[in-house]
Amino acid sequence: MGPLNGDEEEESVILISDDEAENTLGSSIVLVDPLEKTVLEEEKSGEVVDEECELMVTFCKQANVMPHARYDCTVHPFERMECDTCSPLGKNADICNQCYCYICDKLASECQNWTTPSLCHCNAHNKSKFWKDQRDFALAGVLVMFNLELTDIDADLRHGGSLLINFIHELSVEYNKYLIGERMPPKQHECFCLPKLPTGQCNTCKSRRMEVVYKYSGVFALVTKFLNQAERENPKAAAVMFLGAAKEIALHKDPALSWQNLGQTASLKIAVPCLLQRITTQLQRMLVLCDFPKSLYEKFVNFFQSISLPCHCFGFSNSLNVVPWDHVLLTTVLKGQNITGQRTQKGRKVFLWETLPVIQARVEKLVDKTNYKEVVRYLRAVKCNDSKGLRDLRDKIPFYLCKSGDFLDAAHSLSFPVNSLACCTACRLTPSEFEIYLKMFRTGSVPSGKDFQDSGPWVTIGSPLKDGVLIKQALKLLYSNPLLYRNPKCWSSLIMILGSSSLLGKNGYLHPLSLKEPPLEFQEGLLAASNGLLDELKAKVNITLPSAVFSSHLHREACLILAVQAVQQMLFCDLPYLTSFLEIALAFGNNFWALRLLLDHLSYEEHVLHGTVNLILRDLNCRKATMLKLWQNLGPQYVGEFLCLFLTCRHKKMQSIGLFTLSIITENLHMCPWAKHLCNFFHNAGLSQLPLGTTAHHEVSKFINVLEKFCTVIPVCSGLVVRGKKILTCDVPYFAHFRLAVAFAASLS
């Protein structure tokens, strides 16, 4: 250091020891006393004090006394005792201007409890465990019961501690009210007075038979309010509040001499376990989700384990024995080194067994970090007492596999149970989930959110399934779940997916494909073999579809034909359970050849044909406004081909669908500006010259006449395909049939 000047040269030299250090003097201040010097001595340049240590004092003066603890004061003597709080010992109450209170950590003159009986801070010193605990409690407040070091306490912990102290005071008042109870007369009592009065009318006997009822409802409401507040605080503050509340309510006792079943919130022995269940659940989640320092984590757990739980709460004793993230068994499971969730330790088998809230929290944290493969490994290995809750979590394993880009494993996991569970995930799929899975398998894309229903764009993360694998897995799902099998939305979703491109549009919609009708020989050969393939799929046999058919250039058409045959079998067996068929018909989009193939085969079974037609007619009649809007979006080309498909059917029952459609358009011409194109469409198609039958021919002619009177015919069409012959093609663009089916399904729901 450089030379000192002015006032700095007049500063005293004070040596201060660590107030917690063990030394013989027990002093935090050492003063260098001035020496009495003569004039001659002051003129000396130095004086040797200790020749052996070569210590020389060249100058000294009276030192200034710095702030110090009372027990280190050099002015007033101090007497030490372990825990004397009754009155000041000796001259311990005397202070100098720089004496500080060891407990309050402020000037002794400002300490309100310096000489207060039963407190007497003047007797406090650093050699007593009692006074050290008092000091820690004064500095750390209620946090001292968590055995926290002062360096561990931050603003969040202090905030939680202050809220906890206020809660303890309020709880004490409410609990005292509970202990007093309410005196209530019994509902029925017999009179023993003279004269004897009827039951319930004698006030004397009523007063003698008053019973005390202890209702815990007020305490329960106060604790619930405090827990609600804790859930809104930062993790550290919330943990302190939860743990403190758990300790307080665990001390509550029921003063009633006999059991009083007053309800879930009014009976202490029912209400306290209910509150502890909520507290432990939240703490379990926090220990998993929040990155507490390891020392703080352990102190929270140790504090809960130190709580003396009453007999009706023994089940919560080990609630916070949560496996830390760095546990050997857990880390090996997450890394894929252990797929069973068990290991042998000292000759005993140890299982990865956790409560449902802990499992849910781990899954939530891993998903937030997009560690989807680790989520799958963990859910497949972990075990839990709540089998239904664990099953619901495992049902999302296929979705997590899709999010990781492994679509093939996701498709297989839908049909196979995890760890020999009763049934597979496919048994519990909903129609909307079935549709989303097919869309993911088809496009290799997934929703950008964390769940099925999260809105937002889809992102491509892998290669889509091949068409043969897609149709096989889709049919397996349908055969595994009767609710899916009998739901028209699921069949329409399958047909739409098979008739769409594997490329996903920016708007998240699929691009529909207009597949060319394959040769008749190809159709007949595939139809002949399809019954056997479908029977094997129903029997859950792991079949392989013929590569010559489903890997050829006609693989898309082959999958659509197989789906048509599956729909036909469903109608033959489960038509009474079907609620709609129009949605399935609309799902074919521009692939009218596939829809015609289905309708032609239905004519072989009269009751199936009639049932299907009745379903379509009912849908058309109930949803006229919806259909008119859809037809306007689809355009006259689609409507014209739709009408020609049904009007040219060889079965008259099927023609009734086309005739009913004509009547809907005729009745609502003011809502169908596009209908004028249908007139020219039918003229160019020569529909009126086709052998439609007397009734159909009359209705078509009548419809054309109405259109001719309603508007001027505009020639815009050429090239329609009717029964294999190209007649006309409309220039009006075709609206995506995927949107059509979605809108129609929404209208039905």
Coordinates of C-alpha atoms in Angstrom, one line a residue, residues 264-590:
Q264 CA -65.3 -34.6 4.1
T265 CA -64.3 -31.1 5.2
A266 CA -65.8 -31.0 8.7
S267 CA -64.3 -34.2 10.0
L268 CA -60.7 -33.8 10.9
K269 CA -59.7 -37.4 10.2
I270 CA -61.1 -37.1 6.7
A271 CA -60.1 -33.5 5.9
V272 CA -56.4 -33.7 7.0
P273 CA -55.6 -36.7 4.7
C274 CA -57.4 -34.9 1.9
L275 CA -55.2 -31.8 2.4
L276 CA -52.0 -33.9 2.7
Q277 CA -52.8 -35.7 -0.5
R278 CA -53.0 -32.3 -2.3
I279 CA -49.8 -31.1 -0.6
T280 CA -47.8 -34.2 -1.4
T281 CA -48.9 -34.3 -5.0
Q282 CA -47.8 -30.8 -5.6
L283 CA -44.5 -31.4 -3.8
Q284 CA -43.8 -34.5 -5.9
R285 CA -44.4 -32.5 -9.1
M286 CA -42.1 -29.7 -7.9
L287 CA -39.3 -32.1 -6.9
V288 CA -39.4 -33.4 -10.5
L289 CA -40.1 -30.3 -12.5
C290 CA -38.1 -27.7 -10.5
D291 CA -34.3 -27.6 -10.6
F292 CA -33.7 -27.2 -6.9
P293 CA -30.1 -27.2 -5.7
K294 CA -29.2 -30.7 -4.4
S295 CA -28.8 -29.6 -0.8
L296 CA -32.1 -27.7 -0.8
Y297 CA -33.8 -30.7 -2.4
E298 CA -32.5 -33.0 0.3
K299 CA -33.5 -30.6 3.1
F300 CA -37.0 -30.4 1.8
V301 CA -37.3 -34.2 1.7
N302 CA -35.7 -34.6 5.2
F303 CA -38.0 -32.0 6.7
F304 CA -41.1 -33.8 5.4
Q305 CA -39.8 -37.1 6.7
S306 CA -39.3 -35.5 10.1
I307 CA -42.9 -34.6 10.4
S308 CA -44.7 -36.7 13.0
L309 CA -47.8 -37.9 11.1
P310 CA -50.9 -39.1 13.0
C311 CA -52.2 -42.6 12.5
H312 CA -54.8 -41.6 9.9
C313 CA -52.0 -40.1 7.8
F314 CA -49.3 -42.9 7.9
G315 CA -49.8 -43.5 4.2
F316 CA -48.0 -40.3 3.4
S317 CA -44.8 -41.2 5.3
N318 CA -42.8 -41.9 2.1
S319 CA -44.6 -39.7 -0.3
L320 CA -41.5 -37.5 -1.0
N321 CA -39.1 -40.4 -1.6
V322 CA -38.9 -39.3 -5.3
V323 CA -36.2 -40.8 -7.4
P324 CA -33.8 -38.0 -8.4
W325 CA -33.0 -37.5 -12.1
D326 CA -29.4 -38.7 -11.6
H327 CA -30.5 -42.0 -10.0
V328 CA -28.6 -44.9 -11.7
L329 CA -31.7 -47.0 -12.6
L330 CA -33.6 -44.0 -14.0
T331 CA -30.6 -42.7 -16.1
T332 CA -30.1 -46.2 -17.6
V333 CA -33.7 -46.4 -18.5
L334 CA -33.7 -43.0 -20.2
K335 CA -30.6 -43.8 -22.1
G336 CA -32.0 -47.1 -23.4
Q337 CA -29.5 -49.2 -21.5
N338 CA -32.3 -50.8 -19.4
I339 CA -35.6 -51.6 -21.1
T340 CA -37.2 -53.5 -18.2
G341 CA -37.0 -50.9 -15.4
Q342 CA -35.5 -53.4 -13.0
R343 CA -32.0 -54.2 -11.8
T344 CA -30.4 -56.5 -9.2
Q345 CA -28.8 -54.8 -6.2
K346 CA -27.1 -56.8 -3.5
G347 CA -29.1 -59.9 -4.5
R348 CA -32.4 -58.1 -4.5
K349 CA -34.5 -57.0 -7.5
V350 CA -35.1 -53.2 -7.6
F351 CA -37.9 -51.9 -9.8
L352 CA -38.5 -48.4 -11.2
W353 CA -41.7 -47.9 -9.3
E354 CA -43.2 -44.3 -9.0
T355 CA -46.5 -42.7 -8.2
L356 CA -48.7 -41.3 -10.9
P357 CA -48.1 -37.6 -10.2
V358 CA -44.3 -38.2 -10.4
I359 CA -44.7 -40.1 -13.7
Q360 CA -46.9 -37.3 -15.1
A361 CA -44.3 -34.7 -14.1
R362 CA -41.4 -36.6 -15.6
V363 CA -43.3 -37.0 -18.9
E364 CA -44.2 -33.3 -18.9
K365 CA -40.6 -32.3 -18.4
L366 CA -39.2 -34.6 -21.0
V367 CA -41.8 -33.5 -23.5
D368 CA -41.0 -29.8 -22.8
K369 CA -37.4 -30.7 -23.7
T370 CA -38.6 -32.6 -26.8
N371 CA -36.9 -35.8 -25.6
Y372 CA -39.5 -38.0 -27.1
K373 CA -37.4 -41.2 -27.3
E374 CA -36.6 -40.9 -23.6
V375 CA -40.4 -40.4 -22.8
V376 CA -41.1 -43.7 -24.7
R377 CA -38.4 -45.6 -22.9
Y378 CA -39.5 -44.3 -19.5
L379 CA -43.2 -45.1 -20.0
R380 CA -42.4 -48.6 -21.2
A381 CA -40.2 -49.4 -18.2
V382 CA -41.8 -47.6 -15.2
K383 CA -44.4 -49.2 -13.0
C384 CA -47.2 -47.7 -10.9
N385 CA -50.0 -48.6 -8.5
D386 CA -52.5 -46.6 -10.6
S387 CA -52.7 -48.9 -13.6
K388 CA -55.4 -47.0 -15.3
G389 CA -53.5 -43.7 -15.0
L390 CA -50.3 -45.3 -16.3
R391 CA -52.3 -46.9 -19.2
D392 CA -53.6 -43.5 -20.2
L393 CA -50.1 -42.1 -20.3
R394 CA -48.8 -45.1 -22.3
D395 CA -51.6 -44.6 -24.8
K396 CA -49.6 -41.6 -26.1
I397 CA -46.5 -43.6 -26.8
P398 CA -47.4 -43.9 -30.5
F399 CA -47.8 -40.2 -30.7
Y400 CA -44.4 -39.6 -29.1
L401 CA -42.8 -42.1 -31.5
C402 CA -44.3 -40.1 -34.4
K403 CA -42.9 -36.9 -32.9
S404 CA -39.5 -38.6 -32.9
G405 CA -39.9 -39.5 -36.6
D406 CA -40.3 -43.3 -36.1
F407 CA -43.7 -43.8 -37.8
L408 CA -43.3 -47.5 -38.4
D409 CA -42.7 -48.3 -34.7
A410 CA -45.6 -45.9 -33.9
A411 CA -47.9 -47.9 -36.2
H412 CA -46.9 -51.2 -34.6
S413 CA -47.1 -49.9 -31.0
L414 CA -50.8 -49.0 -31.6
S415 CA -51.7 -52.7 -32.0
F416 CA -49.5 -54.2 -29.3
P417 CA -49.9 -53.8 -25.5
V418 CA -47.1 -52.5 -23.2
N419 CA -45.9 -55.0 -20.6
S420 CA -48.8 -57.4 -21.1
L421 CA -51.5 -54.9 -20.4
A422 CA -55.1 -56.1 -20.9
C423 CA -55.5 -54.5 -24.4
C424 CA -53.6 -52.3 -26.8
T425 CA -53.9 -48.6 -27.5
A426 CA -56.0 -49.2 -30.6
C427 CA -58.9 -50.4 -28.4
R428 CA -59.2 -46.9 -26.9
L429 CA -58.6 -44.6 -29.9
T430 CA -61.2 -42.0 -30.7
P431 CA -62.2 -41.3 -34.3
S432 CA -60.4 -37.9 -34.3
E433 CA -57.2 -39.6 -33.0
F434 CA -57.5 -42.3 -35.7
E435 CA -57.7 -39.7 -38.4
I436 CA -54.7 -37.8 -37.1
Y437 CA -52.6 -40.9 -36.9
L438 CA -53.5 -41.8 -40.5
K439 CA -52.6 -38.3 -41.6
M440 CA -49.2 -38.5 -39.8
F441 CA -48.5 -42.0 -41.3
R442 CA -49.4 -40.7 -44.8
T443 CA -47.4 -37.5 -44.8
G444 CA -44.5 -38.1 -42.4
S445 CA -45.6 -34.9 -40.6
V446 CA -46.7 -34.2 -37.1
P447 CA -48.5 -31.4 -35.3
S448 CA -46.0 -28.8 -34.0
G449 CA -47.7 -28.8 -30.5
K450 CA -47.4 -31.2 -27.7
D451 CA -50.7 -32.9 -28.2
F452 CA -53.1 -34.2 -30.8
Q453 CA -55.5 -31.3 -30.7
D454 CA -52.9 -28.5 -30.5
S455 CA -53.6 -26.0 -33.2
G456 CA -50.8 -24.8 -35.3
P457 CA -48.8 -25.8 -38.4
W458 CA -47.6 -29.4 -39.1
V459 CA -43.9 -30.1 -39.6
T460 CA -42.3 -32.8 -41.7
I461 CA -39.9 -34.9 -39.6
G462 CA -39.6 -38.3 -41.4
S463 CA -40.5 -40.5 -44.2
P464 CA -44.2 -41.5 -44.5
L465 CA -45.3 -45.1 -44.4
K466 CA -45.6 -47.0 -47.7
D467 CA -49.1 -47.4 -49.0
G468 CA -49.2 -51.2 -48.3
V469 CA -48.1 -50.7 -44.7
L470 CA -50.5 -47.8 -44.2
I471 CA -53.6 -49.7 -45.4
K472 CA -52.6 -52.8 -43.4
Q473 CA -52.1 -50.9 -40.2
A474 CA -55.2 -48.8 -40.7
L475 CA -57.4 -51.9 -41.1
K476 CA -55.8 -53.5 -38.0
L477 CA -56.8 -50.5 -36.0
L478 CA -60.4 -50.6 -37.3
Y479 CA -60.7 -54.3 -36.6
S480 CA -59.3 -53.8 -33.1
N481 CA -61.9 -51.2 -32.0
P482 CA -65.6 -51.8 -32.7
L483 CA -66.3 -48.1 -32.0
L484 CA -64.0 -47.2 -34.9
Y485 CA -65.2 -50.0 -37.1
R486 CA -68.8 -48.8 -36.9
N487 CA -68.0 -45.1 -37.2
P488 CA -68.5 -43.6 -40.7
K489 CA -66.0 -40.8 -39.9
C490 CA -63.2 -43.4 -39.6
W491 CA -64.0 -45.0 -42.9
S492 CA -64.3 -41.7 -44.6
S493 CA -60.9 -40.7 -43.1
L494 CA -59.3 -43.9 -44.4
I495 CA -60.7 -43.4 -47.9
M496 CA -59.6 -39.7 -48.0
I497 CA -56.1 -40.5 -46.8
L498 CA -55.7 -43.2 -49.5
G499 CA -57.0 -40.8 -52.2
S500 CA -54.6 -38.1 -51.2
S501 CA -51.0 -37.1 -51.9
S502 CA -48.3 -37.7 -49.3
L503 CA -47.3 -34.0 -49.5
L504 CA -48.9 -31.8 -46.9
G505 CA -50.0 -28.3 -48.0
K506 CA -48.9 -25.2 -46.1
N507 CA -52.5 -24.9 -44.7
G508 CA -52.2 -28.3 -43.2
Y509 CA -54.6 -29.9 -45.7
L510 CA -54.0 -33.0 -47.8
H511 CA -53.9 -32.7 -51.6
P512 CA -56.5 -34.9 -53.2
L513 CA -55.6 -37.2 -56.1
S514 CA -57.7 -38.1 -59.1
L515 CA -56.6 -41.7 -59.6
K516 CA -57.1 -43.3 -62.9
E517 CA -59.4 -46.3 -63.0
P518 CA -57.2 -49.4 -63.2
P519 CA -57.9 -52.2 -65.8
L520 CA -60.8 -54.4 -65.2
E521 CA -58.6 -57.5 -64.9
F522 CA -56.6 -55.9 -62.2
Q523 CA -59.7 -55.0 -60.2
E524 CA -61.2 -58.5 -60.5
G525 CA -58.0 -60.2 -59.4
L526 CA -57.5 -57.9 -56.4
L527 CA -61.2 -58.3 -55.4
A528 CA -60.8 -62.1 -55.5
A529 CA -57.8 -62.0 -53.2
S530 CA -59.0 -59.3 -50.9
N531 CA -61.4 -61.3 -48.9
G532 CA -58.7 -63.7 -47.7
L533 CA -56.4 -60.8 -46.9
L534 CA -59.1 -59.1 -44.8
D535 CA -59.9 -62.3 -43.0
E536 CA -56.3 -62.7 -42.0
L537 CA -56.1 -59.1 -40.8
K538 CA -59.2 -59.6 -38.7
A539 CA -57.6 -62.7 -37.1
K540 CA -54.6 -60.4 -36.2
V541 CA -52.2 -62.4 -38.3
N542 CA -49.1 -60.6 -39.3
I543 CA -49.6 -60.9 -43.0
T544 CA -47.6 -59.4 -45.9
L545 CA -49.5 -57.9 -48.7
P546 CA -48.5 -59.2 -52.2
S547 CA -45.7 -57.0 -53.4
A548 CA -46.6 -57.6 -57.0
V549 CA -49.8 -55.7 -56.4
F550 CA -49.2 -53.2 -53.6
S551 CA -45.7 -52.2 -54.8
S552 CA -46.5 -51.8 -58.4
H553 CA -47.3 -48.6 -60.2
L554 CA -50.9 -49.2 -59.3
H555 CA -50.3 -49.4 -55.6
R556 CA -52.5 -46.4 -54.8
E557 CA -55.4 -47.9 -56.7
A558 CA -54.8 -51.3 -55.1
C559 CA -55.0 -49.8 -51.6
L560 CA -58.2 -48.0 -52.5
I561 CA -59.8 -51.1 -53.9
L562 CA -58.9 -53.1 -50.8
A563 CA -60.5 -50.3 -48.7
V564 CA -63.6 -50.5 -50.9
Q565 CA -63.8 -54.3 -50.2
A566 CA -63.4 -53.6 -46.4
V567 CA -66.2 -51.1 -46.5
Q568 CA -68.4 -53.6 -48.3
Q569 CA -67.7 -56.3 -45.6
M570 CA -68.5 -53.7 -42.9
L571 CA -71.8 -52.9 -44.5
F572 CA -72.7 -56.6 -44.9
C573 CA -72.0 -57.3 -41.2
D574 CA -72.6 -54.0 -39.3
L575 CA -75.0 -51.9 -41.3
P576 CA -77.6 -51.6 -38.4
Y577 CA -74.9 -49.9 -36.3
L578 CA -74.0 -47.3 -39.0
T579 CA -75.4 -43.8 -38.5
S580 CA -74.4 -42.3 -41.9
F581 CA -73.1 -43.3 -45.3
L582 CA -73.1 -40.1 -47.3
E583 CA -69.9 -39.0 -45.5
I584 CA -68.2 -42.2 -46.8
A585 CA -69.5 -41.6 -50.4
L586 CA -68.2 -38.0 -50.4
A587 CA -64.8 -39.1 -49.2
F588 CA -64.0 -40.7 -52.5
G589 CA -63.8 -37.3 -54.1
N590 CA -63.1 -37.4 -57.8

